[in-house]
PDB file of C-alpha atoms and ligand atoms in Angstrom:
ATOM      1  CA  UNK G  17       0.000   0.000   0.000  1.00 43.00           C
ATOM      2  CA  UNK G  18       1.112   3.570  -0.533  1.00 45.00           C
ATOM      3  CA  UNK G  19       3.070   4.948   2.383  1.00 44.00           C
ATOM      4  CA  UNK G  20       1.959   8.533   2.049  1.00 53.00           C
ATOM      5  CA  UNK G  21      -0.197  10.818   4.068  1.00 57.00           C
ATOM      6  CA  UNK G  22      -3.739  10.466   2.925  1.00 58.00           C
ATOM      7  CA  UNK G  23      -5.262  13.825   2.014  1.00 56.00           C
ATOM      8  CA  UNK G  24      -8.058  15.057   4.240  1.00 57.00           C
ATOM      9  CA  UNK G  25     -10.387  15.121   1.283  1.00 61.00           C
ATOM     10  CA  UNK G  26     -10.151  11.335   1.186  1.00 83.00           C
ATOM     11  CA  UNK G  27     -13.444   9.524   1.650  1.00 93.00           C
ATOM     12  CA  UNK G  28     -11.824   7.231   4.201  1.00 96.00           C
ATOM     13  CA  UNK G  29     -11.805   8.232   7.864  1.00 97.00           C
ATOM     14  CA  UNK G  30      -9.799   5.225   9.038  1.00 97.00           C
ATOM     15  CA  UNK G  31      -7.274   3.208   7.104  1.00 97.00           C
ATOM     16  CA  UNK G  32      -5.594   0.335   8.923  1.00 97.00           C
ATOM     17  CA  UNK G  33      -2.909  -1.249   6.803  1.00 96.00           C
ATOM     18  CA  UNK G  34      -1.531  -4.560   8.006  1.00 97.00           C
ATOM     19  CA  UNK G  35      -1.576  -3.736  11.721  1.00 97.00           C
ATOM     20  CA  UNK G  36       0.392  -5.999  14.025  1.00 98.00           C
ATOM     21  CA  UNK G  37       0.537  -5.814  17.806  1.00 98.00           C
ATOM     22  CA  UNK G  38       2.688  -7.873  20.120  1.00 98.00           C
ATOM     23  CA  UNK G  39       2.559  -7.953  23.899  1.00 97.00           C
ATOM     24  CA  UNK G  40       5.921  -9.479  24.597  1.00 95.00           C
ATOM     25  CA  UNK G  41       5.754 -12.832  22.835  1.00 96.00           C
ATOM     26  CA  UNK G  42       1.998 -12.714  22.461  1.00 97.00           C
ATOM     27  CA  UNK G  43       1.133 -11.799  18.876  1.00 98.00           C
ATOM     28  CA  UNK G  44      -2.333 -10.289  19.327  1.00 98.00           C
ATOM     29  CA  UNK G  45      -3.006  -8.457  16.060  1.00 98.00           C
ATOM     30  CA  UNK G  46      -1.740 -10.379  13.075  1.00 98.00           C
ATOM     31  CA  UNK G  47      -2.248  -8.111  10.124  1.00 98.00           C
ATOM     32  CA  UNK G  48      -5.487  -6.182  10.496  1.00 98.00           C
ATOM     33  CA  UNK G  49      -6.645  -4.428   7.332  1.00 97.00           C
ATOM     34  CA  UNK G  50      -9.672  -2.216   7.603  1.00 97.00           C
ATOM     35  CA  UNK G  51     -11.095   0.876   5.992  1.00 97.00           C
ATOM     36  CA  UNK G  52     -13.902   2.950   7.434  1.00 98.00           C
ATOM     37  CA  UNK G  53     -15.451   5.654   5.270  1.00 97.00           C
ATOM     38  CA  UNK G  54     -16.581   9.021   6.564  1.00 97.00           C
ATOM     39  CA  UNK G  55     -20.024   8.728   8.076  1.00 97.00           C
ATOM     40  CA  UNK G  56     -19.818   4.948   8.219  1.00 98.00           C
ATOM     41  CA  UNK G  57     -20.926   2.948  11.244  1.00 98.00           C
ATOM     42  CA  UNK G  58     -18.635  -0.053  11.389  1.00 98.00           C
ATOM     43  CA  UNK G  59     -19.598  -2.690  13.936  1.00 98.00           C
ATOM     44  CA  UNK G  60     -17.015  -5.225  15.075  1.00 98.00           C
ATOM     45  CA  UNK G  61     -17.859  -8.620  16.502  1.00 98.00           C
ATOM     46  CA  UNK G  62     -15.725 -11.588  17.426  1.00 98.00           C
ATOM     47  CA  UNK G  63     -14.865 -13.951  20.248  1.00 97.00           C
ATOM     48  CA  UNK G  64     -13.318 -12.775  23.491  1.00 97.00           C
ATOM     49  CA  UNK G  65      -9.564 -12.413  23.103  1.00 97.00           C
ATOM     50  CA  UNK G  66      -9.686 -11.937  19.349  1.00 98.00           C
ATOM     51  CA  UNK G  67      -8.080  -8.491  19.591  1.00 98.00           C
ATOM     52  CA  UNK G  68     -11.085  -6.175  19.229  1.00 98.00           C
ATOM     53  CA  UNK G  69     -10.208  -3.923  22.168  1.00 98.00           C
ATOM     54  CA  UNK G  70      -6.545  -3.939  21.256  1.00 98.00           C
ATOM     55  CA  UNK G  71      -7.407  -2.838  17.748  1.00 98.00           C
ATOM     56  CA  UNK G  72      -9.566   0.054  18.997  1.00 98.00           C
ATOM     57  CA  UNK G  73      -6.788   1.129  21.342  1.00 97.00           C
ATOM     58  CA  UNK G  74      -4.359   1.072  18.432  1.00 97.00           C
ATOM     59  CA  UNK G  75      -6.664   3.296  16.378  1.00 97.00           C
ATOM     60  CA  UNK G  76      -6.264   6.182  18.816  1.00 93.00           C
ATOM     61  CA  UNK G  77      -2.685   5.214  19.595  1.00 93.00           C
ATOM     62  CA  UNK G  78      -3.342   4.341  23.223  1.00 94.00           C
ATOM     63  CA  UNK G  79      -1.338   1.293  22.187  1.00 95.00           C
ATOM     64  CA  UNK G  80       1.642   1.585  19.934  1.00 94.00           C
ATOM     65  CA  UNK G  81       1.382  -0.727  16.955  1.00 95.00           C
ATOM     66  CA  UNK G  82       4.266  -3.135  16.353  1.00 95.00           C
ATOM     67  CA  UNK G  83       4.015  -2.957  12.556  1.00 95.00           C
ATOM     68  CA  UNK G  84       1.772  -1.534   9.861  1.00 95.00           C
ATOM     69  CA  UNK G  85       0.309   1.911   9.300  1.00 94.00           C
ATOM     70  CA  UNK G  86      -2.768   3.577  10.610  1.00 96.00           C
ATOM     71  CA  UNK G  87      -4.365   6.763   9.326  1.00 96.00           C
ATOM     72  CA  UNK G  88      -7.236   8.621  10.948  1.00 96.00           C
ATOM     73  CA  UNK G  89      -8.760  11.593   9.194  1.00 95.00           C
ATOM     74  CA  UNK G  90      -5.799  11.797   6.860  1.00 93.00           C
ATOM     75  CA  UNK G  91      -3.202  11.682   9.601  1.00 94.00           C
ATOM     76  CA  UNK G  92      -0.679   8.925  10.128  1.00 95.00           C
ATOM     77  CA  UNK G  93      -1.207   8.065  13.799  1.00 96.00           C
ATOM     78  CA  UNK G  94       1.832   8.354  16.016  1.00 95.00           C
ATOM     79  CA  UNK G  95       4.384   8.949  13.291  1.00 94.00           C
ATOM     80  CA  UNK G  96       5.689  11.335  10.735  1.00 92.00           C
ATOM     81  CA  UNK G  97       6.951   9.966   7.482  1.00 88.00           C
ATOM     82  CA  UNK G  98       9.961  11.515   5.836  1.00 90.00           C
ATOM     83  CA  UNK G  99      11.950  10.134   2.922  1.00 91.00           C
ATOM     84  CA  UNK G 100      10.318   6.753   3.394  1.00 86.00           C
ATOM     85  CA  UNK G 101      11.266   6.544   7.070  1.00 90.00           C
ATOM     86  CA  UNK G 102       9.011   6.794  10.105  1.00 90.00           C
ATOM     87  CA  UNK G 103       9.747   9.109  12.988  1.00 93.00           C
ATOM     88  CA  UNK G 104       7.798   8.938  16.237  1.00 94.00           C
ATOM     89  CA  UNK G 105       5.731  11.971  17.071  1.00 96.00           C
ATOM     90  CA  UNK G 106       6.207  13.755  20.368  1.00 96.00           C
ATOM     91  CA  UNK G 107       3.669  12.978  23.095  1.00 94.00           C
ATOM     92  CA  UNK G 108       2.068  16.411  22.647  1.00 94.00           C
ATOM     93  CA  UNK G 109       1.644  15.740  18.930  1.00 95.00           C
ATOM     94  CA  UNK G 110       0.066  12.361  19.615  1.00 95.00           C
ATOM     95  CA  UNK G 111      -2.255  14.005  22.132  1.00 94.00           C
ATOM     96  CA  UNK G 112      -3.321  16.475  19.459  1.00 94.00           C
ATOM     97  CA  UNK G 113      -4.123  13.617  17.087  1.00 95.00           C
ATOM     98  CA  UNK G 114      -6.040  11.773  19.782  1.00 95.00           C
ATOM     99  CA  UNK G 115      -8.218  14.804  20.517  1.00 94.00           C
ATOM    100  CA  UNK G 116      -9.992  14.178  17.225  1.00 95.00           C
ATOM    101  CA  UNK G 117     -11.110  10.717  18.383  1.00 97.00           C
ATOM    102  CA  UNK G 118     -13.708  10.061  21.068  1.00 97.00           C
ATOM    103  CA  UNK G 119     -13.739   6.810  22.974  1.00 97.00           C
ATOM    104  CA  UNK G 120     -16.391   5.195  25.118  1.00 97.00           C
ATOM    105  CA  UNK G 121     -15.526   2.141  27.182  1.00 94.00           C
ATOM    106  CA  UNK G 122     -17.477  -0.680  28.728  1.00 92.00           C
ATOM    107  CA  UNK G 123     -17.001   0.939  32.136  1.00 89.00           C
ATOM    108  CA  UNK G 124     -18.183   4.503  32.090  1.00 76.00           C
ATOM    109  CA  UNK G 125     -15.035   6.002  33.609  1.00 89.00           C
ATOM    110  CA  UNK G 126     -16.660   9.262  34.652  1.00 96.00           C
ATOM    111  CA  UNK G 127     -14.790  11.437  37.119  1.00 96.00           C
ATOM    112  CA  UNK G 128     -16.609  10.431  40.338  1.00 97.00           C
ATOM    113  CA  UNK G 129     -15.911  13.639  42.254  1.00 97.00           C
ATOM    114  CA  UNK G 130     -17.279  15.904  39.502  1.00 98.00           C
ATOM    115  CA  UNK G 131     -20.837  16.760  38.569  1.00 98.00           C
ATOM    116  CA  UNK G 132     -22.237  15.582  35.261  1.00 98.00           C
ATOM    117  CA  UNK G 133     -21.784  19.056  33.801  1.00 98.00           C
ATOM    118  CA  UNK G 134     -18.189  19.286  35.041  1.00 98.00           C
ATOM    119  CA  UNK G 135     -17.449  15.870  33.531  1.00 98.00           C
ATOM    120  CA  UNK G 136     -18.576  17.120  30.142  1.00 98.00           C
ATOM    121  CA  UNK G 137     -16.851  20.521  30.282  1.00 98.00           C
ATOM    122  CA  UNK G 138     -13.548  19.285  31.742  1.00 97.00           C
ATOM    123  CA  UNK G 139     -11.709  18.358  28.547  1.00 96.00           C
ATOM    124  CA  UNK G 140     -12.793  21.339  26.407  1.00 97.00           C
ATOM    125  CA  UNK G 141     -11.756  23.716  29.201  1.00 97.00           C
ATOM    126  CA  UNK G 142      -8.536  21.991  30.274  1.00 96.00           C
ATOM    127  CA  UNK G 143      -7.333  20.606  26.954  1.00 94.00           C
ATOM    128  CA  UNK G 144      -8.784  22.987  24.387  1.00 93.00           C
ATOM    129  CA  UNK G 145      -8.641  26.062  26.657  1.00 95.00           C
ATOM    130  CA  UNK G 146     -12.237  26.810  25.771  1.00 97.00           C
ATOM    131  CA  UNK G 147     -13.865  29.589  27.825  1.00 98.00           C
ATOM    132  CA  UNK G 148     -15.916  27.985  30.590  1.00 97.00           C
ATOM    133  CA  UNK G 149     -19.173  29.676  29.582  1.00 97.00           C
ATOM    134  CA  UNK G 150     -18.862  28.375  26.036  1.00 98.00           C
ATOM    135  CA  UNK G 151     -17.993  24.874  27.261  1.00 98.00           C
ATOM    136  CA  UNK G 152     -21.050  24.884  29.515  1.00 98.00           C
ATOM    137  CA  UNK G 153     -23.300  25.922  26.684  1.00 98.00           C
ATOM    138  CA  UNK G 154     -21.988  23.138  24.472  1.00 98.00           C
ATOM    139  CA  UNK G 155     -22.213  20.646  27.338  1.00 98.00           C
ATOM    140  CA  UNK G 156     -25.827  21.529  28.059  1.00 98.00           C
ATOM    141  CA  UNK G 157     -26.672  21.036  24.393  1.00 98.00           C
ATOM    142  CA  UNK G 158     -25.028  17.610  24.465  1.00 98.00           C
ATOM    143  CA  UNK G 159     -26.748  16.615  27.716  1.00 98.00           C
ATOM    144  CA  UNK G 160     -30.003  17.646  26.092  1.00 98.00           C
ATOM    145  CA  UNK G 161     -29.155  15.439  23.167  1.00 97.00           C
ATOM    146  CA  UNK G 162     -28.537  12.375  25.355  1.00 97.00           C
ATOM    147  CA  UNK G 163     -31.666  13.157  27.390  1.00 97.00           C
ATOM    148  CA  UNK G 164     -29.937  14.172  30.605  1.00 98.00           C
ATOM    149  CA  UNK G 165     -30.155  17.961  30.768  1.00 97.00           C
ATOM    150  CA  UNK G 166     -31.998  17.633  34.088  1.00 98.00           C
ATOM    151  CA  UNK G 167     -29.044  15.706  35.574  1.00 98.00           C
ATOM    152  CA  UNK G 168     -26.395  18.341  34.913  1.00 98.00           C
ATOM    153  CA  UNK G 169     -25.873  18.966  38.619  1.00 98.00           C
ATOM    154  CA  UNK G 170     -25.931  15.319  39.680  1.00 98.00           C
ATOM    155  CA  UNK G 171     -22.892  13.201  40.511  1.00 98.00           C
ATOM    156  CA  UNK G 172     -22.102   9.950  38.708  1.00 97.00           C
ATOM    157  CA  UNK G 173     -22.959   7.745  41.695  1.00 97.00           C
ATOM    158  CA  UNK G 174     -26.481   9.193  41.662  1.00 98.00           C
ATOM    159  CA  UNK G 175     -27.060   7.953  38.118  1.00 97.00           C
ATOM    160  CA  UNK G 176     -27.950   4.565  36.694  1.00 96.00           C
ATOM    161  CA  UNK G 177     -25.374   2.780  34.569  1.00 96.00           C
ATOM    162  CA  UNK G 178     -27.290   3.708  31.435  1.00 97.00           C
ATOM    163  CA  UNK G 179     -27.352   7.362  32.412  1.00 97.00           C
ATOM    164  CA  UNK G 180     -23.635   7.296  33.242  1.00 97.00           C
ATOM    165  CA  UNK G 181     -22.856   5.805  29.868  1.00 97.00           C
ATOM    166  CA  UNK G 182     -24.925   8.514  28.145  1.00 97.00           C
ATOM    167  CA  UNK G 183     -22.905  11.123  30.050  1.00 98.00           C
ATOM    168  CA  UNK G 184     -19.724   9.364  28.925  1.00 98.00           C
ATOM    169  CA  UNK G 185     -20.907   9.702  25.332  1.00 98.00           C
ATOM    170  CA  UNK G 186     -21.717  13.398  25.838  1.00 98.00           C
ATOM    171  CA  UNK G 187     -18.282  13.884  27.389  1.00 98.00           C
ATOM    172  CA  UNK G 188     -16.575  12.328  24.369  1.00 98.00           C
ATOM    173  CA  UNK G 189     -18.682  14.436  21.983  1.00 98.00           C
ATOM    174  CA  UNK G 190     -17.716  17.622  23.820  1.00 98.00           C
ATOM    175  CA  UNK G 191     -14.336  17.480  22.102  1.00 97.00           C
ATOM    176  CA  UNK G 192     -16.112  17.549  18.740  1.00 97.00           C
ATOM    177  CA  UNK G 193     -14.405  14.387  17.467  1.00 97.00           C
ATOM    178  CA  UNK G 194     -14.275  13.243  13.848  1.00 97.00           C
ATOM    179  CA  UNK G 195     -14.434   9.615  14.899  1.00 98.00           C
ATOM    180  CA  UNK G 196     -16.062   7.812  17.812  1.00 98.00           C
ATOM    181  CA  UNK G 197     -14.831   4.475  19.113  1.00 98.00           C
ATOM    182  CA  UNK G 198     -17.095   2.351  21.302  1.00 98.00           C
ATOM    183  CA  UNK G 199     -15.772  -0.697  23.117  1.00 98.00           C
ATOM    184  CA  UNK G 200     -18.728  -2.813  24.210  1.00 97.00           C
ATOM    185  CA  UNK G 201     -20.554   0.243  25.547  1.00 97.00           C
ATOM    186  CA  UNK G 202     -23.556  -1.718  26.780  1.00 97.00           C
ATOM    187  CA  UNK G 203     -21.893  -4.895  28.062  1.00 96.00           C
ATOM    188  CA  UNK G 204     -21.740  -3.736  31.690  1.00 94.00           C
ATOM    189  CA  UNK G 205     -25.353  -2.559  31.780  1.00 96.00           C
ATOM    190  CA  UNK G 206     -28.415  -4.215  33.190  1.00 95.00           C
ATOM    191  CA  UNK G 207     -30.506  -5.417  30.244  1.00 95.00           C
ATOM    192  CA  UNK G 208     -33.260  -2.861  30.750  1.00 96.00           C
ATOM    193  CA  UNK G 209     -30.730  -0.011  30.406  1.00 96.00           C
ATOM    194  CA  UNK G 210     -29.130  -1.155  27.163  1.00 97.00           C
ATOM    195  CA  UNK G 211     -31.805   0.353  24.918  1.00 97.00           C
ATOM    196  CA  UNK G 212     -31.395   3.950  26.094  1.00 97.00           C
ATOM    197  CA  UNK G 213     -27.665   3.869  25.309  1.00 98.00           C
ATOM    198  CA  UNK G 214     -28.188   2.241  21.917  1.00 98.00           C
ATOM    199  CA  UNK G 215     -30.806   4.906  21.133  1.00 98.00           C
ATOM    200  CA  UNK G 216     -28.237   7.641  21.749  1.00 98.00           C
ATOM    201  CA  UNK G 217     -25.751   5.820  19.525  1.00 98.00           C
ATOM    202  CA  UNK G 218     -28.362   5.401  16.823  1.00 98.00           C
ATOM    203  CA  UNK G 219     -29.085   9.142  16.968  1.00 97.00           C
ATOM    204  CA  UNK G 220     -25.388   9.839  16.637  1.00 98.00           C
ATOM    205  CA  UNK G 221     -25.150   7.528  13.634  1.00 98.00           C
ATOM    206  CA  UNK G 222     -28.111   9.206  11.976  1.00 97.00           C
ATOM    207  CA  UNK G 223     -26.377  12.535  12.528  1.00 97.00           C
ATOM    208  CA  UNK G 224     -23.530  11.308  10.327  1.00 97.00           C
ATOM    209  CA  UNK G 225     -20.887  10.479  12.928  1.00 98.00           C
ATOM    210  CA  UNK G 226     -18.206   8.013  11.859  1.00 98.00           C
ATOM    211  CA  UNK G 227     -18.212   5.200  14.396  1.00 98.00           C
ATOM    212  CA  UNK G 228     -16.417   1.952  15.120  1.00 98.00           C
ATOM    213  CA  UNK G 229     -18.498  -0.051  17.549  1.00 98.00           C
ATOM    214  CA  UNK G 230     -17.340  -3.261  19.182  1.00 98.00           C
ATOM    215  CA  UNK G 231     -20.554  -4.867  20.318  1.00 97.00           C
ATOM    216  CA  UNK G 232     -22.473  -8.026  21.019  1.00 95.00           C
ATOM    217  CA  UNK G 233     -25.726  -6.296  20.151  1.00 96.00           C
ATOM    218  CA  UNK G 234     -26.500  -7.989  16.866  1.00 96.00           C
ATOM    219  CA  UNK G 235     -29.788  -6.119  16.479  1.00 96.00           C
ATOM    220  CA  UNK G 236     -27.942  -2.804  16.643  1.00 98.00           C
ATOM    221  CA  UNK G 237     -25.286  -4.055  14.241  1.00 98.00           C
ATOM    222  CA  UNK G 238     -27.926  -5.162  11.781  1.00 97.00           C
ATOM    223  CA  UNK G 239     -30.072  -2.038  11.940  1.00 97.00           C
ATOM    224  CA  UNK G 240     -27.576   0.754  12.484  1.00 98.00           C
ATOM    225  CA  UNK G 241     -24.322  -0.649  11.108  1.00 98.00           C
ATOM    226  CA  UNK G 242     -23.274   0.078   7.549  1.00 98.00           C
ATOM    227  CA  UNK G 243     -20.665  -2.621   7.744  1.00 98.00           C
ATOM    228  CA  UNK G 244     -20.027  -5.555  10.020  1.00 98.00           C
ATOM    229  CA  UNK G 245     -16.567  -6.901  10.676  1.00 98.00           C
ATOM    230  CA  UNK G 246     -15.883 -10.300  12.174  1.00 98.00           C
ATOM    231  CA  UNK G 247     -12.522 -10.548  13.909  1.00 98.00           C
ATOM    232  CA  UNK G 248     -10.920 -13.761  15.073  1.00 98.00           C
ATOM    233  CA  UNK G 249      -7.363 -14.613  16.016  1.00 98.00           C
ATOM    234  CA  UNK G 250      -6.129 -11.062  15.499  1.00 98.00           C
ATOM    235  CA  UNK G 251      -7.310 -10.636  11.916  1.00 98.00           C
ATOM    236  CA  UNK G 252     -10.401  -9.438  10.090  1.00 98.00           C
ATOM    237  CA  UNK G 253     -11.915 -12.683   8.876  1.00 98.00           C
ATOM    238  CA  UNK G 254     -14.915 -11.214   7.149  1.00 97.00           C
ATOM    239  CA  UNK G 255     -16.388  -7.793   6.414  1.00 98.00           C
ATOM    240  CA  UNK G 256     -19.572  -6.889   4.639  1.00 98.00           C
ATOM    241  CA  UNK G 257     -23.064  -5.496   4.910  1.00 98.00           C
ATOM    242  CA  UNK G 258     -24.421  -6.608   8.292  1.00 98.00           C
ATOM    243  CA  UNK G 259     -27.277  -8.512   6.714  1.00 97.00           C
ATOM    244  CA  UNK G 260     -24.917 -10.457   4.475  1.00 98.00           C
ATOM    245  CA  UNK G 261     -22.453 -11.321   7.222  1.00 98.00           C
ATOM    246  CA  UNK G 262     -25.158 -12.311   9.699  1.00 97.00           C
ATOM    247  CA  UNK G 263     -27.436 -14.207   7.335  1.00 97.00           C
ATOM    248  CA  UNK G 264     -24.941 -15.754   4.956  1.00 97.00           C
ATOM    249  CA  UNK G 265     -21.439 -15.726   6.429  1.00 97.00           C
ATOM    250  CA  UNK G 266     -18.764 -16.709   3.954  1.00 97.00           C
ATOM    251  CA  UNK G 267     -16.261 -18.217   6.371  1.00 97.00           C
ATOM    252  CA  UNK G 268     -16.528 -21.239   8.592  1.00 97.00           C
ATOM    253  CA  UNK G 269     -15.117 -19.331  11.571  1.00 97.00           C
ATOM    254  CA  UNK G 270     -17.836 -16.678  11.206  1.00 98.00           C
ATOM    255  CA  UNK G 271     -20.507 -19.360  10.966  1.00 97.00           C
ATOM    256  CA  UNK G 272     -19.190 -21.110  14.064  1.00 97.00           C
ATOM    257  CA  UNK G 273     -19.150 -17.857  16.060  1.00 97.00           C
ATOM    258  CA  UNK G 274     -22.611 -16.767  14.949  1.00 97.00           C
ATOM    259  CA  UNK G 275     -24.103 -20.160  15.713  1.00 95.00           C
ATOM    260  CA  UNK G 276     -23.040 -19.605  19.340  1.00 94.00           C
ATOM    261  CA  UNK G 277     -24.257 -16.033  19.766  1.00 91.00           C
ATOM    262  CA  UNK G 278     -27.410 -15.745  17.643  1.00 82.00           C
TER     263      UNK G 278
HETATM  264  P1  ADP I  13     -11.054  -8.735  22.824  1.00 74.10           P
HETATM  265  O1  ADP I  13     -11.336  -7.289  23.068  1.00 74.10           O
HETATM  266  O2  ADP I  13     -11.401  -9.184  21.441  1.00 74.10           O
HETATM  267  O3  ADP I  13     -11.682  -9.624  23.847  1.00 74.10           O
HETATM  268  P2  ADP I  13      -8.347  -8.019  23.561  1.00 74.10           P
HETATM  269  O4  ADP I  13      -7.890  -7.081  22.529  1.00 74.10           O
HETATM  270  O5  ADP I  13      -8.780  -7.452  24.860  1.00 74.10           O
HETATM  271  O6  ADP I  13      -9.489  -8.963  22.941  1.00 74.10           O
HETATM  272  O7  ADP I  13      -7.193  -9.051  23.883  1.00 74.10           O
HETATM  273  C1  ADP I  13      -6.551  -9.804  22.885  1.00 74.10           C
HETATM  274  C2  ADP I  13      -5.430 -10.591  23.536  1.00 74.10           C
HETATM  275  O8  ADP I  13      -4.423  -9.682  23.976  1.00 74.10           O
HETATM  276  C3  ADP I  13      -5.833 -11.390  24.760  1.00 74.10           C
HETATM  277  O9  ADP I  13      -5.119 -12.608  24.738  1.00 74.10           O
HETATM  278  C4  ADP I  13      -5.408 -10.527  25.897  1.00 74.10           C
HETATM  279  O10 ADP I  13      -5.114 -11.290  27.033  1.00 74.10           O
HETATM  280  C5  ADP I  13      -4.151  -9.876  25.349  1.00 74.10           C
HETATM  281  N1  ADP I  13      -3.885  -8.543  25.921  1.00 74.10           N
HETATM  282  C6  ADP I  13      -4.686  -7.463  25.831  1.00 74.10           C
HETATM  283  N2  ADP I  13      -4.137  -6.393  26.431  1.00 74.10           N
HETATM  284  C7  ADP I  13      -2.936  -6.806  26.922  1.00 74.10           C
HETATM  285  C8  ADP I  13      -1.878  -6.170  27.645  1.00 74.10           C
HETATM  286  N3  ADP I  13      -1.943  -4.877  27.971  1.00 74.10           N
HETATM  287  N4  ADP I  13      -0.805  -6.921  27.970  1.00 74.10           N
HETATM  288  C9  ADP I  13      -0.736  -8.220  27.619  1.00 74.10           C
HETATM  289  N5  ADP I  13      -1.674  -8.876  26.938  1.00 74.10           N
HETATM  290  C10 ADP I  13      -2.778  -8.192  26.590  1.00 74.10           C
HETATM  291 MG1   MG I  14     -12.545  -6.332  24.463  1.00 74.10          MG
END
């Protein structure tokens, strides 16, 4: 593949080219290739330990990849390329790249000692140096959007898991990201709270956000996903329209996995 910076005008938001990741001797990602277009909702399924979380963490460079290239929004993550050689970016440069990518985890990871509003305004104020009044205005709009404007003054422990996860989504959106990564955002929730979080994600998708969503929610993947990726053993085994992958998987490993979870 070409080893050049991809222009911002490119239709592709994420390009993963032959990504490898080792943890010591453990070879977790074994050549992941994936492209996600702007505005695409890409759902990722696969057995536990197949490398889904590791891949997401590589996308925003929380993990350093061992080999391969990764572009997000036209930028080569973590490196600068010059005369065919790669040079590591400084931590501040990586942080700037990461600011463009929102991430929501299985555990909500809200700041427990801060109100809902403070959770959402923290990064824009501290990282972007946004005036507090402006950050509050944006935060209130986002809390409105996730249906929690009336909880702005509450603390995380006063909220249900579903509400906390909706705040976590609002907090990620406050940085106005180009790409949102979700790592099993509903897996830690009681079943009756899953729907409210998926509804917020569906709204986000309909608003045109580019999203990579690791999930076990096959209904969401089918209805909201533009593409569905099946990962196993550190590679993308199969990728296609959700309906095609779910109803007529092309690979035996996909069939075996789906027969267990559907
Ligand atoms: P998934 O999200 O698909 O369940 P993970 O990406 O979490 O899979 O993990 C893939 C493999 O990498 C597992 O064998 C896991 O134990 C290993 N792994 C993940 N993170 C680390 C780490 N920080 N150090 C060592 N091994 C890790
Ligand atoms: Mg995982």
